[in-house]
Coordinates of C-alpha atoms in Angstrom, one line a residue:
X1 CA -46.2 30.4 53.5
X2 CA -48.7 28.0 53.6
X3 CA -50.3 25.6 51.7
X4 CA -51.5 22.1 51.6
X5 CA -49.2 19.3 52.2
X6 CA -49.6 15.2 52.0
X7 CA -46.8 12.9 53.0
X8 CA -47.9 9.8 52.1
X9 CA -49.9 9.4 55.0
X10 CA -51.9 12.3 56.0
X11 CA -53.0 16.0 54.4
X12 CA -52.6 18.7 56.2
X13 CA -52.3 22.8 56.3
X14 CA -48.3 23.8 56.9
X15 CA -47.2 26.7 56.9
X16 CA -44.0 26.3 56.3
X17 CA -43.7 26.1 53.1
X18 CA -41.2 28.2 50.4
X19 CA -41.5 28.1 46.1
X20 CA -38.5 29.5 44.5
X21 CA -37.6 31.9 42.2
X22 CA -39.4 31.8 38.4
X23 CA -36.7 30.8 36.5
X24 CA -36.2 31.6 32.0
X25 CA -40.1 31.2 30.7
X26 CA -41.9 31.0 34.5
X27 CA -44.6 32.9 36.1
X28 CA -44.4 33.3 39.7
X29 CA -48.1 33.4 41.1
X30 CA -49.6 34.6 44.0
X31 CA -53.1 32.1 44.5
X32 CA -55.6 33.6 45.6
X33 CA -58.9 31.2 44.8
X34 CA -58.2 27.5 44.2
X35 CA -60.9 24.6 43.4
X36 CA -61.2 21.7 44.9
X37 CA -60.8 18.1 42.7
X38 CA -61.8 14.9 42.9
X39 CA -57.9 14.8 42.0
X40 CA -56.3 15.7 45.1
X41 CA -58.5 13.3 46.8
X42 CA -57.2 10.9 44.5
X43 CA -53.6 11.3 45.2
X44 CA -55.0 10.5 48.4
X45 CA -56.2 7.9 48.7
X46 CA -53.4 5.8 46.0
X47 CA -56.3 5.4 42.9
X48 CA -53.6 8.6 41.2
X49 CA -49.7 7.4 42.3
X50 CA -48.4 10.5 43.3
X51 CA -44.3 10.5 44.9
X52 CA -45.2 12.5 47.9
X53 CA -44.4 15.2 49.8
X54 CA -46.5 16.9 47.7
X55 CA -48.1 20.2 47.8
X56 CA -51.5 19.7 46.5
X57 CA -54.1 21.5 44.0
X58 CA -54.6 21.9 40.3
X59 CA -57.4 23.8 39.9
X60 CA -56.4 28.2 40.4
X61 CA -56.4 31.6 39.4
X62 CA -54.3 34.1 41.0
X63 CA -52.5 37.4 40.5
X64 CA -49.6 37.4 38.6
X65 CA -46.2 38.2 40.8
X66 CA -43.0 37.9 38.9
X67 CA -42.2 36.7 35.7
X68 CA -38.8 34.2 34.5
X69 CA -36.8 35.8 31.5
X70 CA -38.0 35.8 28.2
X71 CA -42.2 35.8 30.0
X72 CA -43.7 38.7 27.6
X73 CA -47.6 37.4 27.2
X74 CA -48.2 38.4 31.5
X75 CA -46.9 40.6 33.5
X76 CA -46.6 41.1 37.3
X77 CA -50.1 42.1 38.5
X78 CA -51.9 40.5 35.9
X79 CA -54.7 37.9 36.7
X80 CA -54.2 34.9 35.3
X81 CA -56.1 31.2 35.7
X82 CA -53.2 27.9 35.7
X83 CA -54.2 25.2 33.8
X84 CA -51.9 22.1 34.7
X85 CA -50.8 21.6 30.9
X86 CA -46.8 22.2 31.0
X87 CA -46.3 21.3 27.5
X88 CA -42.8 22.3 25.6
X89 CA -44.6 24.2 22.8
X90 CA -42.2 22.3 20.0
X91 CA -43.1 18.9 20.0
X92 CA -45.2 17.7 17.1
X93 CA -47.9 16.2 18.9
X94 CA -48.2 20.7 19.9
X95 CA -46.7 21.5 16.8
X96 CA -50.1 19.6 16.2
X97 CA -52.1 22.1 18.3
X98 CA -52.5 19.0 20.4
X99 CA -50.5 20.0 23.8
X100 CA -52.6 17.3 25.6
X101 CA -50.2 14.7 24.3
X102 CA -47.4 16.2 24.9
X103 CA -44.1 14.2 26.4
X104 CA -43.2 16.8 28.6
X105 CA -46.7 17.3 30.3
X106 CA -46.6 13.8 31.3
X107 CA -45.2 12.0 34.3
X108 CA -42.5 14.6 35.1
X109 CA -42.6 16.3 38.2
X110 CA -41.2 19.4 39.6
X111 CA -40.2 20.8 42.9
X112 CA -40.2 24.0 43.3
X113 CA -41.5 23.8 46.6
X114 CA -39.1 22.9 50.0
X115 CA -39.6 22.7 53.7
X116 CA -37.1 21.9 56.0
X117 CA -34.4 22.3 53.7
X118 CA -36.5 19.3 51.5
X119 CA -37.5 19.3 48.5
X120 CA -41.3 19.5 47.7
X121 CA -43.0 18.0 44.5
X122 CA -45.4 19.8 42.5
X123 CA -49.0 18.2 42.0
X124 CA -49.7 18.1 38.1
X125 CA -47.7 21.2 36.9
X126 CA -49.1 23.4 39.6
X127 CA -50.1 23.0 42.6
X128 CA -52.6 25.5 43.6
X129 CA -53.5 24.7 46.7
X130 CA -50.3 26.6 48.7
X131 CA -50.2 30.8 48.5
X132 CA -47.9 31.0 45.8
X133 CA -46.5 29.0 42.6
X134 CA -44.5 29.0 40.0
X135 CA -45.9 27.8 36.8
X136 CA -44.9 27.4 33.1
X137 CA -45.3 30.7 31.0
X138 CA -47.1 28.4 29.0
X139 CA -49.8 27.8 31.9
X140 CA -51.0 30.9 32.9
X141 CA -53.2 32.6 30.4
X142 CA -54.4 36.0 31.2
X143 CA -57.6 36.4 32.3
X144 CA -59.9 40.0 32.4
X145 CA -59.5 41.8 35.9
X146 CA -64.1 41.7 36.1
X147 CA -64.4 37.9 36.8
X148 CA -64.0 36.7 40.1
X149 CA -61.1 34.9 41.1
X150 CA -63.4 32.0 43.3
X151 CA -64.8 31.1 39.7
X152 CA -61.8 32.2 37.5
X153 CA -60.4 29.2 39.2
X154 CA -62.7 26.5 38.0
X155 CA -61.8 26.8 34.4
X156 CA -58.8 25.3 35.1
X157 CA -59.8 22.1 35.1
X158 CA -63.7 21.2 35.8
X159 CA -64.1 24.0 32.3
X160 CA -61.3 23.1 30.0
X161 CA -61.6 19.2 31.2
X162 CA -65.9 19.2 31.0
X163 CA -66.6 21.3 28.4
X164 CA -63.5 20.9 26.3
X165 CA -64.6 17.3 26.1
X166 CA -67.9 18.1 24.3
X167 CA -66.5 20.7 21.9
X168 CA -62.9 19.1 21.6
X169 CA -63.3 15.1 22.0
X170 CA -66.3 14.8 21.3
X171 CA -67.4 17.3 18.8
X172 CA -70.8 17.7 19.5
X173 CA -72.8 18.6 17.3
X174 CA -76.4 21.1 16.9
X175 CA -79.5 18.4 18.1
X176 CA -77.4 16.0 18.9
X177 CA -78.5 13.5 22.2
X178 CA -75.8 13.4 24.8
X179 CA -76.0 11.4 27.7
X180 CA -74.5 12.5 31.1
X181 CA -73.4 10.0 34.2
X182 CA -72.2 12.0 37.4
X183 CA -73.4 15.2 37.7
X184 CA -70.0 16.6 39.7
X185 CA -68.1 19.4 38.9
X186 CA -66.7 17.3 35.7
X187 CA -70.3 16.0 35.1
X188 CA -72.1 19.7 34.9
X189 CA -69.7 20.9 32.6
X190 CA -69.6 18.7 30.2
X191 CA -74.1 19.6 30.5
X192 CA -73.2 23.1 30.1
X193 CA -70.8 22.0 26.7
X194 CA -73.8 20.4 25.4
X195 CA -75.9 23.0 25.9
X196 CA -73.7 25.8 24.5
X197 CA -72.9 23.1 21.3
X198 CA -76.9 22.9 21.1
X199 CA -76.9 19.6 21.7
X200 CA -80.8 18.3 22.4
X201 CA -81.9 16.5 24.7
X202 CA -79.4 16.3 27.1
X203 CA -79.9 13.3 29.5
X204 CA -78.4 13.8 33.8
X205 CA -78.5 9.8 35.2
X206 CA -76.9 11.3 39.4
X207 CA -78.1 8.5 41.9
X208 CA -78.1 12.0 44.6
X209 CA -81.7 13.7 43.5
X210 CA -80.6 16.3 45.7
X211 CA -78.7 17.0 42.4
X212 CA -81.9 17.7 39.5
X213 CA -81.7 21.6 40.1
X214 CA -78.4 22.0 39.4
X215 CA -77.7 19.7 36.6
X216 CA -81.8 21.7 35.2
X217 CA -79.6 25.1 35.4
X218 CA -76.6 24.2 33.7
X219 CA -78.4 23.0 31.1
X220 CA -80.3 19.4 32.0
X221 CA -83.2 18.6 30.2
X222 CA -84.2 15.4 31.7
X223 CA -82.7 14.1 34.8
X224 CA -82.6 10.7 36.4
X225 CA -81.4 8.6 39.7
X226 CA -80.7 5.4 37.2
X227 CA -79.6 4.7 33.7
X228 CA -83.1 2.5 33.8
X229 CA -85.1 5.4 32.6
X230 CA -82.4 6.6 29.6
X231 CA -84.4 3.7 27.0
X232 CA -87.5 5.9 27.4
X233 CA -86.1 9.1 27.1
X234 CA -83.5 8.4 24.4
X235 CA -85.1 4.8 22.0
X236 CA -82.7 4.4 19.7
X237 CA -79.6 5.2 22.1
X238 CA -77.8 8.4 23.1
X239 CA -75.2 9.6 20.2
X240 CA -72.8 11.1 23.2
X241 CA -72.8 9.7 26.6
X242 CA -70.3 10.7 28.7
X243 CA -69.0 8.8 32.6
X244 CA -68.0 11.0 34.0
X245 CA -68.0 9.1 38.1
X246 CA -65.1 6.3 37.2
X247 CA -66.9 3.8 37.7
X248 CA -66.9 0.2 35.7
X249 CA -69.8 -1.2 35.7
X250 CA -70.8 3.2 34.8
X251 CA -68.6 2.7 31.2
X252 CA -70.3 -0.1 30.4
X253 CA -73.9 1.2 30.5
X254 CA -72.5 4.0 28.9
X255 CA -71.3 2.0 26.0
X256 CA -74.7 0.0 26.1
X257 CA -76.9 3.5 26.4
X258 CA -75.2 4.1 22.7
X259 CA -77.4 4.8 19.5
X260 CA -75.5 3.6 15.9
X261 CA -72.3 5.7 15.6
X262 CA -72.8 6.3 19.4
X263 CA -69.5 7.9 21.4
X264 CA -68.6 6.7 24.8
X265 CA -66.7 9.3 25.9
X266 CA -64.5 8.2 29.4
X267 CA -63.7 11.8 31.7
X268 CA -64.1 9.6 35.4
X269 CA -61.0 8.0 37.0
X270 CA -61.2 4.5 38.1
X271 CA -57.8 3.2 39.8
X272 CA -54.8 2.7 37.4
X273 CA -55.6 -1.0 37.2
X274 CA -59.1 -0.9 37.0
X275 CA -60.8 -2.9 33.4
X276 CA -64.1 -2.5 32.2
X277 CA -65.2 -4.8 29.4
X278 CA -67.7 -4.6 26.5
X279 CA -69.1 -6.6 24.0
X280 CA -67.4 -6.2 21.0
X281 CA -70.7 -7.4 18.5
X282 CA -72.3 -4.1 19.5
X283 CA -69.4 -2.1 18.3
X284 CA -69.5 -2.5 14.7
X285 CA -71.6 -0.4 14.1
X286 CA -69.4 2.5 14.1
X287 CA -70.0 3.4 18.2
X288 CA -66.4 4.1 19.7
X289 CA -65.2 4.4 23.2
X290 CA -63.2 7.9 23.1
X291 CA -60.6 8.7 26.3
X292 CA -60.4 12.2 27.0
X293 CA -57.4 13.8 28.6
X294 CA -58.4 17.0 29.6
X295 CA -60.9 18.2 28.1
X296 CA -58.7 17.4 24.5
X297 CA -57.9 21.7 25.2
X298 CA -55.0 24.2 24.1
X299 CA -55.6 26.4 26.9
X300 CA -54.1 29.3 25.8
X301 CA -56.8 29.8 22.9
X302 CA -59.9 27.6 25.3
X303 CA -59.6 29.4 29.2
X304 CA -59.3 33.0 27.1
X305 CA -63.0 31.6 25.0
X306 CA -64.5 30.7 28.1
X307 CA -63.4 33.3 29.8
X308 CA -65.3 35.9 27.2
X309 CA -68.5 32.8 27.0
X310 CA -68.4 33.8 31.1
X311 CA -69.3 37.5 30.7
X312 CA -71.0 36.7 28.0
X313 CA -73.3 35.1 30.5
X314 CA -73.6 31.6 28.6
X315 CA -71.3 30.0 30.6
X316 CA -71.9 29.9 34.3
X317 CA -69.3 29.8 37.0
X318 CA -70.6 31.6 39.6
X319 CA -72.6 28.7 39.8
X320 CA -70.6 25.6 40.0
X321 CA -68.8 27.9 43.5
X322 CA -71.2 25.9 45.9
X323 CA -69.1 27.0 48.8
X324 CA -65.6 28.7 49.8
X325 CA -63.4 27.9 52.8
X326 CA -60.2 29.2 53.7
X327 CA -57.8 27.0 53.8
X328 CA -57.5 26.1 57.2
X329 CA -60.7 24.8 57.2
X330 CA -59.4 21.8 53.8
X331 CA -60.5 18.8 55.7
X332 CA -64.2 20.4 56.2
X333 CA -64.0 21.2 52.4
X334 CA -63.1 17.4 51.9
X335 CA -65.3 16.2 54.0
X336 CA -68.1 18.2 52.2
X337 CA -66.8 17.0 49.0
X338 CA -66.6 13.4 50.1
X339 CA -70.4 13.8 51.3
X340 CA -71.6 15.3 48.1
X341 CA -72.5 18.3 49.7
X342 CA -71.1 20.4 46.9
X343 CA -70.8 21.1 43.3
X344 CA -67.2 22.7 44.0
X345 CA -65.9 23.8 46.8
X346 CA -63.4 26.6 46.2
X347 CA -60.5 26.8 49.2
X348 CA -59.1 31.4 49.6
X349 CA -55.5 32.4 50.8

């Protein structure tokens, strides 16, 4: 079968991958569509260290092809959106409703694939850049069949992370001000999460002025090409600032632009050894800097919720899919993403 493989030196679309059958508590999914996220590119450039060879992709949707013993919530033929969260469901963190903190879900890459008889790693417990993948049952969330799969694919990372950061981690309330730095796939979902939460105003910042129209479409009330004008709109600062780029100087700006009792939420991914600075004295007005893993999500609950918000016209998905590419055009998809020509490119099989 076809898939996008990174061997530590180069990325290529191969056609000789194999995937094992699902075991107990697992699901085999035929991938229909997968979003190209910067996290995939971060594996290639070394920002996210990961063992190789590895099948990339972590934002996908498809059709259940087979289920292992003990799986009852999905059956072959169901449409599913996939999460990257292979949590155990039984530890103390899972029991508290914090599956993103499950230690079984972090740093334990499996190898359900093989090529030429040699095992191949799975990225983010998902590997959606393959015609088929095996995931834990908890990662496969059934969705209505009337949701287009290229749109549904984006729920499992960009929407869960961006909207979840607003609703679950920051808990933005009605009438609170929101600053969003970076309007890529994550930033746009933060913007629409803020809109859904009833935030006002919602100030988007992106160096690319061509992104203004889509930022406003998703809910931004103001658009700036730098943070220099934020204080003209929010004289006392923002209640919530979301850094969605992953640059330490922008993290500093997010912190500096907070109002009293404000929160800076970090969503961008800088290099693993990056360090950021801030004025300690500025924090004593009850300000906070919050990390956020995967939108502090509970995927079985949240994916189903976001699917219904989409069907009700409150959550935008189709508008995120700015271009679709056959998997063979992976290099073009990467070039468009790196040049900022697309909010989210989607690979199709």
